Amino acid sequence: MSFTDTAIIGAGPYGSSLAAHLSAAGVAHQILGQPMRAWINFMPPGMLLRSEAFASNLHAPQRGFTLEDYYRQKGMRYQPMGMELPLETFVDYACWFQSNLVDNIQAVDVVSLRRVDGHFQLALSDGRSLVARKVVIALGLKGFAQTPVVLQGLPERYASHSALYGDLAWAQGKDVAIVGGGQSALGLAALLHEQGSRVHILMREAGVIWHPRPQASRGILARLVRPDAGLGRGWRSLFLSEYPRLFHMLGRARRQQIMEKSYGASGAWWLRDRVVGKVTISFQTEVRSAAVEKDQVILRVISENRESSVAADHVIAATGFKTDMRQHAFLSKDIVDAISVDGGLPELTSNFETQVRGLYVIGPASAHSFGPVMRFVYGARHAAPSVARHIANALKVGARDGVWPTAEGAVLERTSE
Ligand SMILES: Cc1cc2nc3c(=O)[nH]c(=O)nc-3n(C[C@H](O)[C@H](O)[C@H](O)COP(=O)(O)OP(=O)(O)OC[C@H]3O[C@@H](n4cnc5c(N)ncnc54)[C@H](O)[C@@H]3O)c2cc1C
């Protein structure tokens, strides 16, 4: 059994940023998870990031580790806005950040987390176990993919969720229906079309909301009227991007309302020419039922009050995500019961702590408490320093009051990789 002060579950942008901040604060910690797995395994090669370059930084406590610094080091031309940022470049940047600032990532999964005598006990997928005083869950969107009920009964061969891609080569030459009208649907449609799939998008909306290419330089007046912010332009975006603690102070119902109305289905500027006129799009269309017939999936759809059917070799539900901590099977029942209010949504303190003392949630699962910025990498600039500060202080107080005999934790030995 090994021991550490803080275990971070997840080695994506949030977990890595937090690890960098904990190191700077002198807190012994252990970061667990396959580094950047969601980005490497479950996003399609060739994808471009939706977020602007300046809003795609992992967050370090010191200067020198932004995406811009990485571009400079590689001798590549950087532009904060209006620059196409390929998935592969972003992953390479994140790995560079990790290799410089994140010590000893253990590429293992946590298979169980429970509370024992005021500590947390973690069982790891390689058979080892770990005891920690504090635990931070940074699992991104894992487990939260939402598939419409009508598609849920289809065999895996015929239906999947956009959260699972990955390589798209399997769909070359095939008919693929995509349900959804947001960035995931449009991005997948472009990539599938370009590799030789025939794509049909089915969306409820009456049209696609395309974001215009942002002008890189604007006058003072234009910037005053619509200031730049991590999530987009305008004062509302500025509030949501930069003041998650103010968002947290709103009542639950108001927060819910803002979440529902913010950043709905839309497409990035660089997708428009790759989708419009290239793939079939049915607007105001809803899937009523789905069945497999003669090795194809047949979708019965209703479109502007007319019923018809769409046949495809495969249907992809690009229908988003819904936070539900009950989906994390590794959490013990008492932890899930204690942290989940309102259908699996965690209610967090202003320091990202759950109702279980010492257990924190950061990243997309914290969005209902801190706003839509937490669904994006940009939110790490708020979450990582805040949680690191809170943990460092709590550990100091615990050591001073003799709650814990020592403030030092030991890290696990390195795995051979
Ligand atoms: C298709 C797509 C495109 C996106 N594009 C953008 C974009 O352009 N810009 C943007 O800001 N956001 C984008 N997002 C959102 C972005 O993915 C999240 O904001 C971000 O990844 C959250 O980071 P994270 O560190 O919380 O989690 P993730 O990056 O998802 O990392 C999760 C980590 O948890 C680990 N893990 C999983 N299970 C376990 C376990 N049991 N034990 C231990 N570790 C485990 C994984 O190995 C991984 O290291 C996109 C999302 C999708 C689905």
Short mmCIF file of C-alpha atoms and ligand atoms in Angstrom, two decimals:
data_model
loop_
_atom_site.label_atom_id
_atom_site.label_comp_id
_atom_site.label_asym_id
_atom_site.label_seq_id
_atom_site.Cartn_x
_atom_site.Cartn_y
_atom_site.Cartn_z
CA MET A 1 0.00 0.00 0.00
CA SER A 2 1.46 3.39 -0.99
CA PHE A 3 0.54 6.76 0.40
CA THR A 4 0.22 10.26 -1.02
CA ASP A 5 -1.24 13.58 0.07
CA THR A 6 -3.31 14.07 -3.08
CA ALA A 7 -4.36 11.66 -5.82
CA ILE A 8 -5.46 13.20 -9.11
CA ILE A 9 -7.63 10.83 -11.15
CA GLY A 10 -7.20 11.76 -14.82
CA ALA A 11 -4.20 12.96 -16.82
CA GLY A 12 -5.87 15.29 -19.32
CA PRO A 13 -5.58 19.10 -19.45
CA TYR A 14 -7.26 19.63 -16.06
CA GLY A 15 -5.41 16.92 -14.12
CA SER A 16 -2.09 17.98 -15.65
CA SER A 17 -2.61 21.67 -14.89
CA LEU A 18 -3.51 20.82 -11.30
CA ALA A 19 -0.43 18.60 -10.94
CA ALA A 20 1.77 21.51 -12.07
CA HIS A 21 0.16 23.78 -9.47
CA LEU A 22 0.43 21.20 -6.67
CA SER A 23 4.14 20.74 -7.46
CA ALA A 24 4.66 24.49 -7.22
CA ALA A 25 2.79 24.54 -3.89
CA GLY A 26 4.96 21.68 -2.56
CA VAL A 27 2.07 19.25 -2.16
CA ALA A 28 3.04 15.59 -2.63
CA HIS A 29 0.67 14.10 -5.18
CA GLN A 30 0.15 11.27 -7.60
CA ILE A 31 -1.50 11.67 -11.00
CA LEU A 32 -3.22 8.58 -12.39
CA GLY A 33 -4.56 7.83 -15.88
CA GLN A 34 -3.41 7.37 -19.47
CA PRO A 35 -2.01 10.78 -20.46
CA MET A 36 -4.39 12.67 -22.79
CA ARG A 37 -6.28 9.45 -23.56
CA ALA A 38 -9.57 11.14 -24.48
CA TRP A 39 -7.78 13.31 -27.05
CA ILE A 40 -5.55 10.56 -28.45
CA ASN A 41 -8.05 7.68 -28.55
CA PHE A 42 -11.49 9.26 -28.82
CA MET A 43 -11.13 12.21 -31.15
CA PRO A 44 -10.69 11.77 -34.89
CA PRO A 45 -7.24 12.30 -36.42
CA GLY A 46 -7.29 15.48 -38.50
CA MET A 47 -9.79 17.19 -36.19
CA LEU A 48 -9.23 20.89 -35.59
CA LEU A 49 -9.83 22.36 -32.16
CA ARG A 50 -12.92 24.44 -31.80
CA SER A 51 -11.39 26.70 -29.16
CA GLU A 52 -9.19 29.57 -30.27
CA ALA A 53 -5.46 29.10 -29.77
CA PHE A 54 -5.23 31.63 -26.92
CA ALA A 55 -8.02 29.70 -25.13
CA SER A 56 -6.34 26.29 -25.52
CA ASN A 57 -3.64 26.49 -22.86
CA LEU A 58 -2.99 24.05 -20.08
CA HIS A 59 -2.40 26.21 -17.03
CA ALA A 60 0.96 26.44 -15.31
CA PRO A 61 1.86 28.43 -12.20
CA GLN A 62 4.90 29.87 -13.98
CA ARG A 63 5.46 31.54 -17.35
CA GLY A 64 6.78 29.69 -20.38
CA PHE A 65 4.27 26.85 -20.88
CA THR A 66 1.46 28.24 -23.00
CA LEU A 67 0.58 27.01 -26.46
CA GLU A 68 2.27 30.14 -27.78
CA ASP A 69 5.49 29.22 -25.96
CA TYR A 70 5.29 25.74 -27.47
CA TYR A 71 4.84 27.16 -30.99
CA ARG A 72 7.76 29.51 -30.47
CA GLN A 73 9.96 26.66 -29.28
CA LYS A 74 9.06 24.62 -32.35
CA GLY A 75 9.63 27.58 -34.67
CA MET A 76 5.98 27.53 -35.82
CA ARG A 77 3.89 30.59 -36.58
CA TYR A 78 1.34 31.32 -33.85
CA GLN A 79 -1.78 33.42 -33.99
CA PRO A 80 -3.97 33.79 -30.87
CA MET A 81 -7.22 33.92 -32.86
CA GLY A 82 -8.33 32.66 -36.25
CA MET A 83 -5.59 30.01 -36.35
CA GLU A 84 -6.36 26.40 -37.23
CA LEU A 85 -5.15 24.23 -34.35
CA PRO A 86 -4.92 20.53 -35.28
CA LEU A 87 -5.69 17.90 -32.65
CA GLU A 88 -2.24 16.34 -33.13
CA THR A 89 -0.48 19.67 -32.42
CA PHE A 90 -2.57 20.23 -29.31
CA VAL A 91 -1.80 16.72 -28.01
CA ASP A 92 1.91 17.26 -28.68
CA TYR A 93 1.74 20.56 -26.79
CA ALA A 94 0.01 18.89 -23.83
CA CYS A 95 2.65 16.12 -23.74
CA TRP A 96 5.40 18.79 -23.83
CA PHE A 97 3.67 20.54 -20.90
CA GLN A 98 3.47 17.24 -19.01
CA SER A 99 7.08 16.30 -19.70
CA ASN A 100 8.22 19.65 -18.29
CA LEU A 101 5.86 20.17 -15.37
CA VAL A 102 4.10 16.95 -14.37
CA ASP A 103 6.08 14.39 -12.40
CA ASN A 104 5.60 10.71 -12.72
CA ILE A 105 2.21 10.12 -14.32
CA GLN A 106 1.02 6.59 -13.56
CA ALA A 107 -0.68 5.32 -16.72
CA VAL A 108 -3.22 3.23 -14.82
CA ASP A 109 -6.96 3.42 -14.26
CA VAL A 110 -8.53 3.74 -10.85
CA VAL A 111 -10.89 0.80 -10.45
CA SER A 112 -12.26 1.64 -7.04
CA LEU A 113 -12.35 4.62 -4.71
CA ARG A 114 -13.68 4.43 -1.18
CA ARG A 115 -13.42 6.22 2.13
CA VAL A 116 -11.65 4.44 4.96
CA ASP A 117 -11.00 6.09 8.35
CA GLY A 118 -11.05 9.63 7.01
CA HIS A 119 -8.72 8.78 4.12
CA PHE A 120 -9.39 7.64 0.56
CA GLN A 121 -8.39 4.22 -0.63
CA LEU A 122 -7.83 3.74 -4.36
CA ALA A 123 -7.46 0.40 -6.14
CA LEU A 124 -5.55 0.62 -9.43
CA SER A 125 -5.95 -1.41 -12.60
CA ASP A 126 -2.45 -2.90 -12.25
CA GLY A 127 -3.34 -4.45 -8.89
CA ARG A 128 -1.68 -1.86 -6.68
CA SER A 129 -3.46 0.34 -4.19
CA LEU A 130 -2.94 3.81 -2.86
CA VAL A 131 -4.11 5.80 0.16
CA ALA A 132 -4.63 9.56 -0.21
CA ARG A 133 -5.77 12.38 2.02
CA LYS A 134 -7.30 14.30 -0.85
CA VAL A 135 -8.63 13.10 -4.20
CA VAL A 136 -9.40 15.16 -7.27
CA ILE A 137 -11.57 13.69 -10.02
CA ALA A 138 -10.55 15.08 -13.44
CA LEU A 139 -12.14 12.63 -15.85
CA GLY A 140 -13.42 15.01 -18.51
CA LEU A 141 -16.54 13.84 -20.31
CA LYS A 142 -15.88 10.16 -19.65
CA GLY A 143 -19.08 8.18 -19.10
CA PHE A 144 -21.35 11.14 -19.83
CA ALA A 145 -22.15 10.52 -23.53
CA GLN A 146 -25.88 10.84 -24.13
CA THR A 147 -27.61 8.74 -26.77
CA PRO A 148 -31.29 9.29 -27.65
CA VAL A 149 -33.52 6.48 -26.43
CA VAL A 150 -34.56 5.56 -30.00
CA LEU A 151 -30.96 4.68 -30.87
CA GLN A 152 -30.09 2.91 -27.65
CA GLY A 153 -31.34 -0.53 -28.65
CA LEU A 154 -29.30 -0.77 -31.87
CA PRO A 155 -26.36 -3.20 -32.00
CA GLU A 156 -22.90 -1.56 -31.72
CA ARG A 157 -22.10 -2.38 -35.32
CA TYR A 158 -24.87 -0.07 -36.51
CA ALA A 159 -24.83 2.75 -33.99
CA SER A 160 -22.32 4.62 -31.87
CA HIS A 161 -21.79 7.92 -30.08
CA SER A 162 -19.53 10.67 -31.40
CA ALA A 163 -17.57 10.45 -28.14
CA LEU A 164 -15.95 7.22 -29.36
CA TYR A 165 -13.97 8.42 -32.40
CA GLY A 166 -11.12 7.67 -33.04
CA ASP A 167 -10.05 6.54 -36.39
CA LEU A 168 -12.77 6.82 -39.04
CA ALA A 169 -11.25 4.50 -41.66
CA TRP A 170 -13.95 1.86 -41.01
CA ALA A 171 -16.54 4.18 -42.61
CA GLN A 172 -14.80 4.67 -45.97
CA GLY A 173 -17.29 4.16 -48.80
CA LYS A 174 -20.18 3.73 -46.34
CA ASP A 175 -23.44 5.61 -45.80
CA VAL A 176 -23.30 7.30 -42.41
CA ALA A 177 -26.20 9.13 -40.80
CA ILE A 178 -25.27 11.63 -38.08
CA VAL A 179 -27.88 12.76 -35.59
CA GLY A 180 -27.13 16.22 -34.18
CA GLY A 181 -26.38 19.73 -35.37
CA GLY A 182 -23.43 20.89 -33.28
CA GLN A 183 -19.68 20.99 -33.64
CA SER A 184 -19.23 17.23 -33.12
CA ALA A 185 -21.79 16.39 -35.83
CA LEU A 186 -20.42 18.92 -38.31
CA GLY A 187 -16.78 18.10 -37.61
CA LEU A 188 -17.33 14.37 -38.04
CA ALA A 189 -19.39 15.01 -41.19
CA ALA A 190 -16.50 16.97 -42.78
CA LEU A 191 -13.89 14.34 -41.94
CA LEU A 192 -16.10 11.45 -43.06
CA HIS A 193 -16.98 13.15 -46.35
CA GLU A 194 -13.31 13.94 -47.06
CA GLN A 195 -12.33 10.29 -46.63
CA GLY A 196 -15.07 9.02 -48.95
CA SER A 197 -18.10 8.31 -46.76
CA ARG A 198 -21.58 9.46 -47.84
CA VAL A 199 -22.93 11.56 -44.99
CA HIS A 200 -26.46 12.57 -44.06
CA ILE A 201 -26.88 14.90 -41.08
CA LEU A 202 -30.24 14.87 -39.29
CA MET A 203 -30.73 17.89 -37.05
CA ARG A 204 -33.61 19.32 -35.06
CA GLU A 205 -32.56 22.92 -35.66
CA ALA A 206 -33.87 24.97 -38.60
CA GLY A 207 -30.33 25.81 -39.70
CA VAL A 208 -26.70 25.70 -38.70
CA ILE A 209 -25.31 28.55 -36.63
CA TRP A 210 -21.89 29.18 -38.14
CA HIS A 211 -19.40 31.27 -36.23
CA PRO A 212 -17.64 33.86 -38.37
CA ARG A 213 -13.86 33.77 -38.63
CA PRO A 214 -12.70 36.16 -35.88
CA GLN A 215 -10.78 39.22 -36.99
CA ALA A 216 -7.40 39.00 -35.33
CA SER A 217 -7.01 42.76 -34.78
CA ARG A 218 -9.85 45.13 -33.92
CA GLY A 219 -10.11 48.74 -32.87
CA ILE A 220 -10.51 49.84 -29.25
CA LEU A 221 -14.19 50.69 -29.70
CA ALA A 222 -15.02 47.28 -31.21
CA ARG A 223 -13.17 45.62 -28.35
CA LEU A 224 -15.04 47.70 -25.80
CA VAL A 225 -18.42 46.87 -27.31
CA ARG A 226 -17.61 43.15 -27.68
CA PRO A 227 -14.56 42.24 -25.62
CA ASP A 228 -12.59 39.08 -26.40
CA ALA A 229 -13.00 36.24 -23.94
CA GLY A 230 -12.03 32.58 -23.71
CA LEU A 231 -15.44 31.29 -24.78
CA GLY A 232 -16.13 33.87 -27.48
CA ARG A 233 -16.79 37.56 -27.87
CA GLY A 234 -19.06 39.82 -25.82
CA TRP A 235 -19.72 40.77 -22.21
CA ARG A 236 -21.76 37.68 -21.46
CA SER A 237 -18.91 35.48 -22.69
CA LEU A 238 -16.49 37.55 -20.64
CA PHE A 239 -18.56 36.95 -17.51
CA LEU A 240 -18.84 33.21 -18.17
CA SER A 241 -15.18 32.82 -19.18
CA GLU A 242 -13.50 34.87 -16.51
CA TYR A 243 -15.77 34.87 -13.45
CA PRO A 244 -16.77 31.27 -12.66
CA ARG A 245 -16.85 32.14 -8.95
CA LEU A 246 -19.56 34.73 -9.58
CA PHE A 247 -21.46 32.12 -11.60
CA HIS A 248 -21.10 29.81 -8.60
CA MET A 249 -22.80 32.40 -6.36
CA LEU A 250 -26.01 32.28 -8.44
CA GLY A 251 -28.87 30.05 -7.31
CA ARG A 252 -29.02 26.54 -8.69
CA ALA A 253 -32.07 27.23 -10.87
CA ARG A 254 -30.45 30.32 -12.42
CA ARG A 255 -27.23 28.42 -13.10
CA GLN A 256 -29.20 25.65 -14.75
CA GLN A 257 -31.02 28.17 -16.91
CA ILE A 258 -27.74 29.76 -18.05
CA MET A 259 -26.25 26.37 -18.82
CA GLU A 260 -29.21 25.45 -21.00
CA LYS A 261 -29.08 28.72 -22.93
CA SER A 262 -25.33 28.99 -23.40
CA TYR A 263 -23.26 27.78 -26.29
CA GLY A 264 -25.86 25.64 -28.02
CA ALA A 265 -25.36 23.74 -31.26
CA SER A 266 -23.13 25.65 -33.67
CA GLY A 267 -20.21 25.17 -36.05
CA ALA A 268 -16.72 26.67 -36.15
CA TRP A 269 -15.81 29.02 -39.00
CA TRP A 270 -13.32 26.61 -40.55
CA LEU A 271 -15.98 23.91 -41.02
CA ARG A 272 -18.47 25.79 -43.13
CA ASP A 273 -16.84 25.31 -46.56
CA ARG A 274 -16.11 21.68 -45.74
CA VAL A 275 -19.76 20.89 -44.96
CA VAL A 276 -22.14 23.17 -46.88
CA GLY A 277 -22.91 21.67 -50.27
CA LYS A 278 -20.73 18.64 -49.48
CA VAL A 279 -23.01 16.57 -47.26
CA THR A 280 -26.77 16.14 -47.09
CA ILE A 281 -28.40 18.00 -44.20
CA SER A 282 -32.03 17.54 -43.14
CA PHE A 283 -33.17 20.37 -40.87
CA GLN A 284 -36.05 20.30 -38.38
CA THR A 285 -35.77 16.56 -38.37
CA GLU A 286 -36.27 14.15 -35.51
CA VAL A 287 -35.65 10.43 -35.40
CA ARG A 288 -38.78 8.59 -34.24
CA SER A 289 -37.56 5.01 -34.44
CA ALA A 290 -34.64 2.94 -35.62
CA ALA A 291 -34.29 -0.69 -36.69
CA VAL A 292 -31.86 -2.90 -38.57
CA GLU A 293 -33.12 -4.31 -41.87
CA LYS A 294 -31.03 -6.12 -44.49
CA ASP A 295 -27.74 -5.10 -42.87
CA GLN A 296 -28.67 -1.42 -42.79
CA VAL A 297 -30.06 0.80 -40.10
CA ILE A 298 -33.38 2.32 -41.08
CA LEU A 299 -34.30 5.54 -39.31
CA ARG A 300 -37.93 6.66 -39.39
CA VAL A 301 -37.78 10.41 -39.22
CA ILE A 302 -40.24 13.25 -39.03
CA SER A 303 -39.21 16.33 -40.95
CA GLU A 304 -41.40 19.42 -41.14
CA ASN A 305 -44.44 17.26 -40.26
CA ARG A 306 -43.68 14.70 -42.98
CA GLU A 307 -42.60 11.18 -42.19
CA SER A 308 -39.90 9.47 -44.20
CA SER A 309 -37.07 7.02 -43.71
CA VAL A 310 -33.31 7.29 -44.00
CA ALA A 311 -31.15 4.23 -44.62
CA ALA A 312 -27.50 4.07 -43.58
CA ASP A 313 -24.77 1.54 -42.88
CA HIS A 314 -24.17 3.23 -39.53
CA VAL A 315 -25.70 5.98 -37.42
CA ILE A 316 -23.64 8.21 -35.14
CA ALA A 317 -25.34 10.02 -32.28
CA ALA A 318 -23.57 13.36 -32.00
CA THR A 319 -26.00 14.26 -29.27
CA GLY A 320 -23.80 15.58 -26.52
CA PHE A 321 -23.07 14.80 -22.91
CA LYS A 322 -24.88 14.88 -19.59
CA THR A 323 -22.99 14.97 -16.32
CA ASP A 324 -23.90 12.08 -14.07
CA MET A 325 -21.41 11.00 -11.42
CA ARG A 326 -23.32 7.73 -11.02
CA GLN A 327 -21.72 6.67 -14.31
CA HIS A 328 -18.30 6.43 -12.63
CA ALA A 329 -18.48 2.79 -11.67
CA PHE A 330 -15.28 2.99 -9.62
CA LEU A 331 -16.86 5.27 -7.00
CA SER A 332 -18.18 3.51 -3.90
CA LYS A 333 -21.92 3.79 -3.32
CA ASP A 334 -21.54 5.98 -0.22
CA ILE A 335 -19.39 8.45 -2.18
CA VAL A 336 -21.81 8.57 -5.11
CA ASP A 337 -24.75 9.04 -2.75
CA ALA A 338 -22.98 11.81 -0.88
CA ILE A 339 -21.76 13.83 -3.87
CA SER A 340 -24.64 13.41 -6.31
CA VAL A 341 -27.53 15.73 -5.98
CA ASP A 342 -30.11 16.29 -8.65
CA GLY A 343 -29.72 13.24 -10.91
CA GLY A 344 -26.00 12.69 -10.58
CA LEU A 345 -24.85 16.32 -10.78
CA PRO A 346 -22.26 17.14 -8.14
CA GLU A 347 -22.92 20.29 -6.11
CA LEU A 348 -19.53 21.83 -5.37
CA THR A 349 -18.25 24.38 -2.87
CA SER A 350 -16.53 27.52 -4.14
CA ASN A 351 -13.27 25.50 -3.96
CA PHE A 352 -14.53 22.65 -6.19
CA GLU A 353 -14.91 20.39 -3.15
CA THR A 354 -17.80 17.92 -3.16
CA GLN A 355 -20.05 17.20 -0.20
CA VAL A 356 -17.43 14.61 0.76
CA ARG A 357 -14.65 16.52 2.48
CA GLY A 358 -11.34 16.17 0.67
CA LEU A 359 -12.91 14.99 -2.59
CA TYR A 360 -12.87 17.48 -5.47
CA VAL A 361 -14.26 17.50 -9.01
CA ILE A 362 -12.76 19.63 -11.79
CA GLY A 363 -13.32 19.93 -15.54
CA PRO A 364 -16.60 19.39 -17.41
CA ALA A 365 -18.25 17.65 -14.44
CA SER A 366 -17.94 20.92 -12.48
CA ALA A 367 -19.74 23.00 -15.13
CA HIS A 368 -23.09 23.09 -13.36
CA SER A 369 -21.40 24.75 -10.40
CA PHE A 370 -18.93 27.02 -12.24
CA GLY A 371 -20.43 27.49 -15.67
CA PRO A 372 -19.80 26.45 -19.25
CA VAL A 373 -16.13 27.51 -19.14
CA MET A 374 -15.44 24.23 -17.31
CA ARG A 375 -16.47 22.28 -20.37
CA PHE A 376 -13.44 23.67 -22.14
CA VAL A 377 -9.71 23.52 -21.56
CA TYR A 378 -9.86 27.25 -20.79
CA GLY A 379 -11.51 26.51 -17.42
CA ALA A 380 -8.28 24.90 -16.14
CA ARG A 381 -6.88 28.41 -15.55
CA HIS A 382 -9.51 28.85 -12.83
CA ALA A 383 -9.81 25.32 -11.43
CA ALA A 384 -6.14 24.34 -11.11
CA PRO A 385 -4.86 27.28 -8.99
CA SER A 386 -8.00 27.36 -6.88
CA VAL A 387 -7.94 23.65 -5.97
CA ALA A 388 -4.16 23.59 -5.45
CA ARG A 389 -4.40 26.54 -3.05
CA HIS A 390 -7.26 24.99 -1.12
CA ILE A 391 -5.55 21.62 -0.79
CA ALA A 392 -2.21 23.15 0.23
CA ASN A 393 -3.92 25.21 2.95
CA ALA A 394 -6.04 22.30 4.20
CA LEU A 395 -2.99 20.07 4.44
CA LYS A 396 -1.07 22.74 6.36
CA VAL A 397 -3.94 23.17 8.82
CA GLY A 398 -4.30 19.39 9.16
CA ALA A 399 -0.59 18.99 9.91
CA ARG A 400 -0.59 21.92 12.38
CA ASP A 401 -3.61 20.59 14.27
CA GLY A 402 -2.15 17.11 14.40
CA VAL A 403 -4.97 15.61 12.34
CA TRP A 404 -2.26 14.07 10.21
CA PRO A 405 1.06 13.08 11.70
CA THR A 406 3.03 14.37 8.70
CA ALA A 407 2.37 16.68 5.80
CA GLU A 408 4.62 14.64 3.54
CA GLY A 409 3.40 11.99 1.17
CA ALA A 410 5.31 9.35 -0.72
CA VAL A 411 4.81 8.80 -4.42
CA LEU A 412 4.42 5.41 -5.98
CA GLU A 413 7.36 3.85 -7.69
CA ARG A 414 7.45 4.40 -11.45
CA THR A 415 5.78 1.87 -13.70
CA SER A 416 7.83 0.52 -16.58
CA GLU A 417 6.24 1.87 -19.77
C1 LIG B 1 -14.91 15.88 -30.00
C2 LIG B 1 -14.53 16.86 -28.93
C3 LIG B 1 -13.85 18.01 -29.26
C4 LIG B 1 -13.51 18.94 -28.27
N1 LIG B 1 -12.86 20.08 -28.63
C5 LIG B 1 -12.51 20.97 -27.68
C6 LIG B 1 -11.79 22.15 -28.03
O1 LIG B 1 -11.52 22.43 -29.18
N2 LIG B 1 -11.42 23.00 -27.02
C7 LIG B 1 -11.71 22.76 -25.72
O2 LIG B 1 -11.33 23.57 -24.86
N3 LIG B 1 -12.41 21.65 -25.36
C8 LIG B 1 -12.80 20.76 -26.31
N4 LIG B 1 -13.50 19.63 -25.95
C9 LIG B 1 -13.81 19.44 -24.54
C10 LIG B 1 -12.57 18.82 -23.87
O3 LIG B 1 -12.46 17.50 -24.28
C11 LIG B 1 -12.64 18.88 -22.38
O4 LIG B 1 -12.86 20.20 -21.97
C12 LIG B 1 -11.30 18.48 -21.75
O5 LIG B 1 -10.79 17.32 -22.34
C13 LIG B 1 -11.46 18.24 -20.31
O6 LIG B 1 -10.21 17.90 -19.80
P1 LIG B 1 -10.06 16.93 -18.58
O7 LIG B 1 -8.64 16.99 -18.17
O8 LIG B 1 -11.10 17.23 -17.57
O9 LIG B 1 -10.43 15.49 -19.16
P2 LIG B 1 -9.90 14.60 -20.37
O10 LIG B 1 -9.05 15.37 -21.30
O11 LIG B 1 -11.08 13.92 -20.92
O12 LIG B 1 -8.97 13.55 -19.62
C14 LIG B 1 -9.51 12.52 -18.82
C15 LIG B 1 -8.38 11.72 -18.23
O13 LIG B 1 -8.94 10.74 -17.37
C16 LIG B 1 -8.26 9.51 -17.55
N5 LIG B 1 -9.12 8.44 -17.04
C17 LIG B 1 -10.28 7.98 -17.53
N6 LIG B 1 -10.77 7.01 -16.74
C18 LIG B 1 -9.91 6.86 -15.72
C19 LIG B 1 -9.86 6.04 -14.55
N7 LIG B 1 -10.82 5.16 -14.25
N8 LIG B 1 -8.80 6.17 -13.72
C20 LIG B 1 -7.82 7.06 -13.97
N9 LIG B 1 -7.83 7.88 -15.04
C21 LIG B 1 -8.86 7.76 -15.91
C22 LIG B 1 -7.96 9.48 -19.01
O14 LIG B 1 -6.95 8.55 -19.28
C23 LIG B 1 -7.55 10.93 -19.24
O15 LIG B 1 -6.20 11.08 -18.91
C24 LIG B 1 -13.86 18.70 -26.93
C25 LIG B 1 -14.55 17.53 -26.59
C26 LIG B 1 -14.89 16.61 -27.58
C27 LIG B 1 -15.62 15.36 -27.19
#
